[in-house]
Amino acid sequence: MSQKPTNKTLSSMLEASLDTIVTIASDNKVVYINHKDPGFPLQKEKKKNILDMLLPEYREQHSKMIIKVLNSGLEKSFEYPGLDNSWWSTRIIPLKNRKKVENVMIVFTDISKQKQYSSIQRQSHKLEAVGSLATGIAHDFNNILWIIEGNAELASAGIKPGDPSGYHVEQVTKACMRAKDLVMQIINFSRSPKQSKAPLKLNIVVKEFISFLRSSISSTIKIQSNFSSENDLIFADIAQINQLLINICTNAVQAMGKKRGDLEISIVDITISPEDTSIYKKLDGGKYVVLSVNDTGNGIKPEIVDQIFEPYFTTKRKASFSGMGLTIAKDIAENHNGSITVQSEPGKGSIFHIFFPCLE
């Protein structure tokens, strides 16, 4: 047979809650609060009146909702942005005694994580839609290229040896071949990535990516590669590795902007001893393949370098930058039992190191 919780049990439950819970009387006087250090939007200093406890910019909104709950006897809730990109929810619950509302309970809840998760889901759906659109356009463009290439071959058959027109038709054919390669890369990048890890030669993936990158960035940026690894075989999902490369290199290209710059992508292998694990955090001892991306951009200020992998953190002014690129790159590296680090100096660029366990 179930028993009703005692006042002592209820008090313990309220005190243990992560939410800030306040009970007020009909005249807005505070009857109970469960936290000594209340959360946003309440002030730390306790007051007799709930409206005095609220930060000034939130008093009017809460006052109107409290009046509505007292008059209607119905629960009300609303959400609002807080400090440092946080989001909060307020629930105002009527506490009735013989159908009359005598007190009101107000619950303040930090919903920042739920908002971030919803935003990530929306972004994921957008990327899927863009991927489907890009694949469709790429297929249509590929069909057009086949027509151009076929007609170029027919035209070349009717050109006599030594005719200068032959050179121009040959250039059209070569351009079609390059365009078809790009179309196939776009299709491969746009496909919905399924979690499918397999042994993978990292230098092959990076070489194909560099070819794709050269055709999509400004000619003022010079791309260099340096592959000196003796064994760059890793156990990885090729779609996720491509996504990681896109995010890291996009960040590097944006850092260099429109000015001339150098982007160097290198692959080396290292052995981390058990004694070195204090230096290489989150990594066990063993052999690793290290993918490095070095740019000559603006660099990162020391005071924010530890924040760049946090969700939604961005130094870009335009609203089109979500601040998720480096966060996703970090997640991909860790999903492959690896890690990502950054070295940077303002005015001298940045270098990102991505560690992958070496597959013997």
CSV table of C-alpha atoms in Angstrom, one decimal:
chain,number,residue,atom,x,y,z
A,1,MET,CA,0.0,0.0,0.0
A,2,SER,CA,1.5,3.4,-1.1
A,3,GLN,CA,2.0,6.1,1.4
A,4,LYS,CA,1.9,9.8,0.9
A,5,PRO,CA,5.3,11.5,1.1
A,6,THR,CA,5.9,13.4,4.4
A,7,ASN,CA,6.8,17.1,4.5
A,8,LYS,CA,10.3,16.2,5.3
A,9,THR,CA,10.5,13.9,2.2
A,10,LEU,CA,9.0,16.6,-0.1
A,11,SER,CA,11.5,19.2,1.3
A,12,SER,CA,14.4,16.8,0.6
A,13,MET,CA,13.2,16.3,-3.0
A,14,LEU,CA,12.8,20.0,-3.6
A,15,GLU,CA,16.3,20.7,-2.1
A,16,ALA,CA,17.8,18.0,-4.4
A,17,SER,CA,16.2,19.4,-7.6
A,18,LEU,CA,18.5,21.0,-10.1
A,19,ASP,CA,15.7,23.5,-10.9
A,20,THR,CA,15.2,26.6,-8.8
A,21,ILE,CA,11.8,26.3,-7.2
A,22,VAL,CA,10.1,29.3,-5.5
A,23,THR,CA,6.7,29.3,-3.7
A,24,ILE,CA,5.0,32.7,-3.4
A,25,ALA,CA,1.8,33.9,-1.8
A,26,SER,CA,-0.9,35.8,-3.7
A,27,ASP,CA,0.7,39.1,-2.8
A,28,ASN,CA,4.0,38.0,-4.4
A,29,LYS,CA,5.8,37.4,-1.1
A,30,VAL,CA,8.3,34.6,-1.1
A,31,VAL,CA,7.1,31.7,1.1
A,32,TYR,CA,9.9,29.1,0.1
A,33,ILE,CA,12.9,28.8,-2.1
A,34,ASN,CA,14.9,25.6,-2.5
A,35,HIS,CA,18.4,27.0,-3.4
A,36,LYS,CA,20.7,29.2,-1.4
A,37,ASP,CA,22.3,30.3,-4.7
A,38,PRO,CA,19.3,30.7,-7.1
A,39,GLY,CA,19.9,30.4,-10.8
A,40,PHE,CA,19.2,32.9,-13.6
A,41,PRO,CA,17.1,35.1,-13.7
A,42,LEU,CA,17.0,35.5,-9.9
A,43,GLN,CA,19.4,37.6,-7.9
A,44,LYS,CA,21.5,35.8,-5.3
A,45,GLU,CA,20.3,38.1,-2.6
A,46,LYS,CA,17.0,37.0,-1.1
A,47,LYS,CA,14.1,39.4,-1.0
A,48,LYS,CA,10.6,39.3,0.5
A,49,ASN,CA,8.9,39.9,-2.9
A,50,ILE,CA,9.6,37.6,-5.9
A,51,LEU,CA,9.6,40.6,-8.3
A,52,ASP,CA,12.4,42.2,-6.3
A,53,MET,CA,14.4,39.0,-6.6
A,54,LEU,CA,14.0,38.9,-10.4
A,55,LEU,CA,16.5,40.8,-12.5
A,56,PRO,CA,14.9,44.1,-13.7
A,57,GLU,CA,14.6,43.1,-17.4
A,58,TYR,CA,12.5,40.0,-16.4
A,59,ARG,CA,10.1,41.5,-13.9
A,60,GLU,CA,7.3,42.7,-16.1
A,61,GLN,CA,7.0,39.5,-18.1
A,62,HIS,CA,6.9,37.3,-14.9
A,63,SER,CA,4.5,39.7,-13.2
A,64,LYS,CA,2.0,39.5,-16.0
A,65,MET,CA,2.1,35.7,-16.0
A,66,ILE,CA,1.7,35.4,-12.3
A,67,ILE,CA,-1.4,37.6,-12.4
A,68,LYS,CA,-2.8,35.3,-15.2
A,69,VAL,CA,-2.2,32.2,-13.2
A,70,LEU,CA,-3.8,33.7,-10.0
A,71,ASN,CA,-6.9,34.8,-12.0
A,72,SER,CA,-7.4,31.8,-14.2
A,73,GLY,CA,-6.1,29.0,-11.9
A,74,LEU,CA,-4.3,27.5,-14.9
A,75,GLU,CA,-0.6,26.7,-15.2
A,76,LYS,CA,1.5,28.9,-17.5
A,77,SER,CA,5.0,28.5,-19.0
A,78,PHE,CA,7.3,30.4,-21.3
A,79,GLU,CA,10.9,30.4,-22.5
A,80,TYR,CA,13.5,33.2,-22.8
A,81,PRO,CA,17.2,33.7,-23.6
A,82,GLY,CA,19.6,34.2,-20.7
A,83,LEU,CA,23.2,35.1,-20.3
A,84,ASP,CA,26.1,33.5,-22.3
A,85,ASN,CA,23.8,32.0,-24.9
A,86,SER,CA,21.8,30.1,-22.3
A,87,TRP,CA,18.1,29.5,-22.5
A,88,TRP,CA,15.6,29.3,-19.5
A,89,SER,CA,12.1,28.1,-18.9
A,90,THR,CA,9.7,29.4,-16.3
A,91,ARG,CA,6.7,27.3,-15.2
A,92,ILE,CA,4.1,29.0,-13.0
A,93,ILE,CA,1.9,26.5,-11.2
A,94,PRO,CA,-1.2,27.4,-9.1
A,95,LEU,CA,-1.4,25.7,-5.7
A,96,LYS,CA,-5.1,25.4,-4.8
A,97,ASN,CA,-6.9,25.0,-1.5
A,98,ARG,CA,-10.6,24.1,-1.9
A,99,LYS,CA,-10.5,25.3,-5.5
A,100,LYS,CA,-9.1,28.6,-4.5
A,101,VAL,CA,-5.5,29.6,-5.6
A,102,GLU,CA,-3.7,30.6,-2.4
A,103,ASN,CA,-0.1,30.1,-3.4
A,104,VAL,CA,1.9,29.9,-6.7
A,105,MET,CA,4.9,27.7,-7.4
A,106,ILE,CA,7.5,29.0,-9.9
A,107,VAL,CA,10.0,26.6,-11.4
A,108,PHE,CA,13.1,28.0,-13.2
A,109,THR,CA,14.7,25.4,-15.5
A,110,ASP,CA,17.9,25.7,-17.5
A,111,ILE,CA,17.0,24.3,-21.0
A,112,SER,CA,20.2,25.4,-22.8
A,113,LYS,CA,21.2,21.8,-23.6
A,114,GLN,CA,17.7,20.9,-25.0
A,115,LYS,CA,17.9,24.0,-27.2
A,116,GLN,CA,21.4,23.2,-28.5
A,117,TYR,CA,20.3,19.6,-29.3
A,118,SER,CA,17.2,20.9,-31.2
A,119,SER,CA,19.4,23.3,-33.1
A,120,ILE,CA,21.9,20.5,-34.0
A,121,GLN,CA,19.0,18.4,-35.2
A,122,ARG,CA,17.7,21.2,-37.4
A,123,GLN,CA,21.2,21.8,-38.8
A,124,SER,CA,21.5,18.1,-39.5
A,125,HIS,CA,18.2,18.1,-41.4
A,126,LYS,CA,19.3,21.1,-43.4
A,127,LEU,CA,22.6,19.4,-44.3
A,128,GLU,CA,20.7,16.3,-45.4
A,129,ALA,CA,18.4,18.4,-47.6
A,130,VAL,CA,21.4,20.3,-49.1
A,131,GLY,CA,23.1,17.0,-49.7
A,132,SER,CA,20.1,15.6,-51.6
A,133,LEU,CA,19.9,18.8,-53.6
A,134,ALA,CA,23.6,18.8,-54.5
A,135,THR,CA,23.4,15.2,-55.5
A,136,GLY,CA,20.5,15.9,-57.9
A,137,ILE,CA,22.2,18.9,-59.4
A,138,ALA,CA,25.4,17.0,-59.8
A,139,HIS,CA,23.7,14.1,-61.6
A,140,ASP,CA,21.9,16.6,-64.0
A,141,PHE,CA,25.2,18.4,-64.6
A,142,ASN,CA,26.9,15.1,-65.3
A,143,ASN,CA,24.3,14.4,-68.0
A,144,ILE,CA,25.1,17.7,-69.6
A,145,LEU,CA,28.8,17.0,-69.6
A,146,TRP,CA,28.2,13.7,-71.4
A,147,ILE,CA,26.5,15.7,-74.2
A,148,ILE,CA,29.3,18.2,-74.4
A,149,GLU,CA,31.9,15.5,-74.4
A,150,GLY,CA,30.1,13.4,-77.0
A,151,ASN,CA,29.7,16.3,-79.4
A,152,ALA,CA,33.4,17.3,-78.9
A,153,GLU,CA,34.4,13.8,-79.9
A,154,LEU,CA,32.2,13.9,-83.0
A,155,ALA,CA,33.6,17.3,-83.8
A,156,SER,CA,37.2,16.1,-83.4
A,157,ALA,CA,36.5,13.2,-85.9
A,158,GLY,CA,35.8,15.7,-88.6
A,159,ILE,CA,38.9,17.9,-88.0
A,160,LYS,CA,41.8,17.3,-90.4
A,161,PRO,CA,45.3,16.8,-88.9
A,162,GLY,CA,47.1,20.1,-88.3
A,163,ASP,CA,43.9,22.1,-88.1
A,164,PRO,CA,44.2,24.5,-85.1
A,165,SER,CA,40.6,23.8,-84.2
A,166,GLY,CA,41.7,20.3,-83.0
A,167,TYR,CA,43.6,21.9,-80.1
A,168,HIS,CA,40.5,23.8,-78.9
A,169,VAL,CA,38.2,20.7,-79.1
A,170,GLU,CA,40.8,18.7,-77.2
A,171,GLN,CA,40.8,21.4,-74.4
A,172,VAL,CA,37.0,21.1,-74.2
A,173,THR,CA,37.3,17.3,-73.8
A,174,LYS,CA,39.9,17.7,-71.0
A,175,ALA,CA,37.7,20.2,-69.2
A,176,CYS,CA,34.8,17.8,-69.4
A,177,MET,CA,36.9,15.1,-67.8
A,178,ARG,CA,38.0,17.4,-65.0
A,179,ALA,CA,34.4,18.5,-64.4
A,180,LYS,CA,33.2,14.9,-64.3
A,181,ASP,CA,35.8,14.1,-61.6
A,182,LEU,CA,34.5,17.1,-59.6
A,183,VAL,CA,30.9,16.0,-60.0
A,184,MET,CA,31.8,12.5,-58.7
A,185,GLN,CA,33.5,14.1,-55.7
A,186,ILE,CA,30.5,16.3,-55.0
A,187,ILE,CA,28.2,13.2,-55.1
A,188,ASN,CA,30.5,11.3,-52.7
A,189,PHE,CA,30.6,14.2,-50.3
A,190,SER,CA,26.9,14.7,-50.4
A,191,ARG,CA,25.9,11.1,-49.7
A,192,SER,CA,24.3,10.5,-46.3
A,193,PRO,CA,27.1,9.1,-44.2
A,194,LYS,CA,26.4,5.8,-42.6
A,195,GLN,CA,28.5,4.6,-39.8
A,196,SER,CA,30.7,2.2,-41.7
A,197,LYS,CA,34.3,2.0,-40.4
A,198,ALA,CA,36.9,0.0,-42.4
A,199,PRO,CA,40.7,-0.1,-42.9
A,200,LEU,CA,41.6,3.2,-44.6
A,201,LYS,CA,44.7,4.6,-46.1
A,202,LEU,CA,44.6,8.2,-44.9
A,203,ASN,CA,46.9,9.7,-47.5
A,204,ILE,CA,44.5,8.5,-50.4
A,205,VAL,CA,41.5,10.2,-48.8
A,206,VAL,CA,43.5,13.4,-48.1
A,207,LYS,CA,44.9,13.5,-51.7
A,208,GLU,CA,41.4,13.3,-53.1
A,209,PHE,CA,40.2,15.9,-50.7
A,210,ILE,CA,43.0,18.3,-51.7
A,211,SER,CA,42.0,18.0,-55.4
A,212,PHE,CA,38.4,18.9,-54.4
A,213,LEU,CA,39.6,21.7,-52.2
A,214,ARG,CA,41.8,23.4,-54.8
A,215,SER,CA,38.8,23.8,-57.1
A,216,SER,CA,36.6,25.4,-54.4
A,217,ILE,CA,38.9,28.0,-52.7
A,218,SER,CA,40.5,31.2,-53.8
A,219,SER,CA,43.6,31.1,-56.0
A,220,THR,CA,45.3,33.4,-53.5
A,221,ILE,CA,45.7,30.4,-51.1
A,222,LYS,CA,48.5,28.0,-51.9
A,223,ILE,CA,47.9,24.4,-50.8
A,224,GLN,CA,50.9,22.2,-50.0
A,225,SER,CA,51.0,18.6,-48.8
A,226,ASN,CA,53.6,16.5,-47.0
A,227,PHE,CA,53.0,12.8,-46.4
A,228,SER,CA,55.9,11.2,-44.6
A,229,SER,CA,54.1,8.5,-42.7
A,230,GLU,CA,55.4,4.9,-43.0
A,231,ASN,CA,52.0,3.4,-42.1
A,232,ASP,CA,49.0,5.6,-42.4
A,233,LEU,CA,46.4,2.8,-42.2
A,234,ILE,CA,43.6,3.7,-39.8
A,235,PHE,CA,40.2,2.1,-38.9
A,236,ALA,CA,37.8,4.9,-40.0
A,237,ASP,CA,34.5,6.0,-41.6
A,238,ILE,CA,35.5,7.7,-44.9
A,239,ALA,CA,32.5,10.0,-44.8
A,240,GLN,CA,33.3,11.2,-41.4
A,241,ILE,CA,37.0,11.7,-42.3
A,242,ASN,CA,35.9,13.8,-45.2
A,243,GLN,CA,33.6,15.8,-42.9
A,244,LEU,CA,36.4,16.4,-40.5
A,245,LEU,CA,38.7,17.6,-43.3
A,246,ILE,CA,36.0,20.0,-44.6
A,247,ASN,CA,35.4,21.5,-41.2
A,248,ILE,CA,39.1,22.0,-40.3
A,249,CYS,CA,40.1,23.3,-43.7
A,250,THR,CA,37.1,25.6,-44.0
A,251,ASN,CA,38.1,27.1,-40.7
A,252,ALA,CA,41.7,27.6,-42.0
A,253,VAL,CA,40.5,29.2,-45.2
A,254,GLN,CA,38.2,31.5,-43.4
A,255,ALA,CA,41.1,32.5,-41.0
A,256,MET,CA,43.2,33.6,-44.0
A,257,GLY,CA,40.3,35.5,-45.7
A,258,LYS,CA,41.0,37.2,-49.0
A,259,LYS,CA,44.7,37.7,-48.4
A,260,ARG,CA,47.4,35.5,-49.7
A,261,GLY,CA,48.1,32.5,-47.6
A,262,ASP,CA,49.5,29.0,-47.3
A,263,LEU,CA,47.6,25.9,-46.3
A,264,GLU,CA,49.7,22.9,-45.5
A,265,ILE,CA,48.3,19.4,-44.9
A,266,SER,CA,50.6,16.8,-43.6
A,267,ILE,CA,50.5,13.2,-42.4
A,268,VAL,CA,53.2,11.7,-40.0
A,269,ASP,CA,53.2,8.8,-37.6
A,270,ILE,CA,54.3,8.9,-34.0
A,271,THR,CA,54.6,6.5,-31.1
A,272,ILE,CA,53.2,7.6,-27.7
A,273,SER,CA,54.8,5.9,-24.8
A,274,PRO,CA,52.9,5.4,-21.5
A,275,GLU,CA,55.0,8.2,-20.0
A,276,ASP,CA,53.8,10.6,-22.8
A,277,THR,CA,50.1,10.2,-22.1
A,278,SER,CA,50.2,13.1,-19.6
A,279,ILE,CA,51.2,15.3,-22.6
A,280,TYR,CA,48.8,13.7,-25.1
A,281,LYS,CA,45.6,13.9,-23.1
A,282,LYS,CA,42.8,11.5,-23.9
A,283,LEU,CA,45.2,9.1,-25.7
A,284,ASP,CA,46.5,5.8,-24.7
A,285,GLY,CA,50.0,4.7,-25.4
A,286,GLY,CA,50.7,3.2,-28.9
A,287,LYS,CA,51.2,4.1,-32.5
A,288,TYR,CA,49.3,7.0,-34.0
A,289,VAL,CA,48.8,8.6,-37.4
A,290,VAL,CA,48.8,12.4,-37.1
A,291,LEU,CA,47.0,14.5,-39.7
A,292,SER,CA,48.0,18.2,-39.4
A,293,VAL,CA,46.5,21.3,-41.0
A,294,ASN,CA,48.6,24.4,-40.9
A,295,ASP,CA,47.4,27.8,-42.0
A,296,THR,CA,48.9,31.3,-42.1
A,297,GLY,CA,45.7,33.1,-40.9
A,298,ASN,CA,45.1,35.5,-38.1
A,299,GLY,CA,45.7,32.9,-35.4
A,300,ILE,CA,43.7,32.5,-32.2
A,301,LYS,CA,44.0,34.6,-29.0
A,302,PRO,CA,45.4,32.7,-26.0
A,303,GLU,CA,42.4,33.6,-23.9
A,304,ILE,CA,39.9,31.9,-26.2
A,305,VAL,CA,42.0,29.0,-27.6
A,306,ASP,CA,40.4,26.6,-25.0
A,307,GLN,CA,36.9,27.6,-26.1
A,308,ILE,CA,37.1,27.0,-29.9
A,309,PHE,CA,35.8,23.4,-29.7
A,310,GLU,CA,32.8,24.4,-27.6
A,311,PRO,CA,29.4,24.3,-29.4
A,312,TYR,CA,28.3,27.5,-31.0
A,313,PHE,CA,31.5,29.4,-30.1
A,314,THR,CA,32.6,31.5,-33.0
A,315,THR,CA,34.7,34.6,-33.6
A,316,LYS,CA,33.0,35.2,-37.0
A,317,ARG,CA,30.6,38.2,-37.2
A,318,LYS,CA,28.3,36.8,-39.9
A,319,ALA,CA,25.3,34.9,-38.7
A,320,SER,CA,25.9,32.2,-41.4
A,321,PHE,CA,28.6,30.7,-39.2
A,322,SER,CA,27.1,28.3,-36.7
A,323,GLY,CA,30.1,27.7,-34.5
A,324,MET,CA,29.7,23.9,-34.8
A,325,GLY,CA,32.5,23.1,-37.3
A,326,LEU,CA,35.3,22.5,-34.9
A,327,THR,CA,32.9,20.9,-32.4
A,328,ILE,CA,31.9,18.3,-35.0
A,329,ALA,CA,35.6,17.8,-36.0
A,330,LYS,CA,36.4,17.1,-32.3
A,331,ASP,CA,33.6,14.6,-32.0
A,332,ILE,CA,34.7,12.8,-35.1
A,333,ALA,CA,38.3,12.5,-33.9
A,334,GLU,CA,37.1,11.2,-30.5
A,335,ASN,CA,34.6,8.8,-32.2
A,336,HIS,CA,37.7,7.2,-33.9
A,337,ASN,CA,39.4,6.8,-30.5
A,338,GLY,CA,41.6,9.8,-31.4
A,339,SER,CA,42.0,13.4,-30.3
A,340,ILE,CA,42.5,16.9,-31.7
A,341,THR,CA,44.8,19.6,-30.5
A,342,VAL,CA,45.6,23.1,-31.7
A,343,GLN,CA,48.7,25.4,-31.5
A,344,SER,CA,48.2,29.0,-32.5
A,345,GLU,CA,49.7,32.5,-32.1
A,346,PRO,CA,47.9,35.7,-33.1
A,347,GLY,CA,49.2,37.0,-36.4
A,348,LYS,CA,51.1,33.8,-37.2
A,349,GLY,CA,48.4,31.3,-38.0
A,350,SER,CA,47.2,28.0,-36.4
A,351,ILE,CA,48.0,24.3,-36.7
A,352,PHE,CA,45.6,21.6,-35.9
A,353,HIS,CA,46.8,18.1,-35.1
A,354,ILE,CA,44.3,15.2,-35.4
A,355,PHE,CA,45.5,11.9,-33.9
A,356,PHE,CA,44.2,8.5,-35.2
A,357,PRO,CA,45.2,5.1,-33.8
A,358,CYS,CA,47.5,3.3,-36.3
A,359,LEU,CA,46.1,0.0,-37.7
A,360,GLU,CA,48.8,-2.6,-37.9
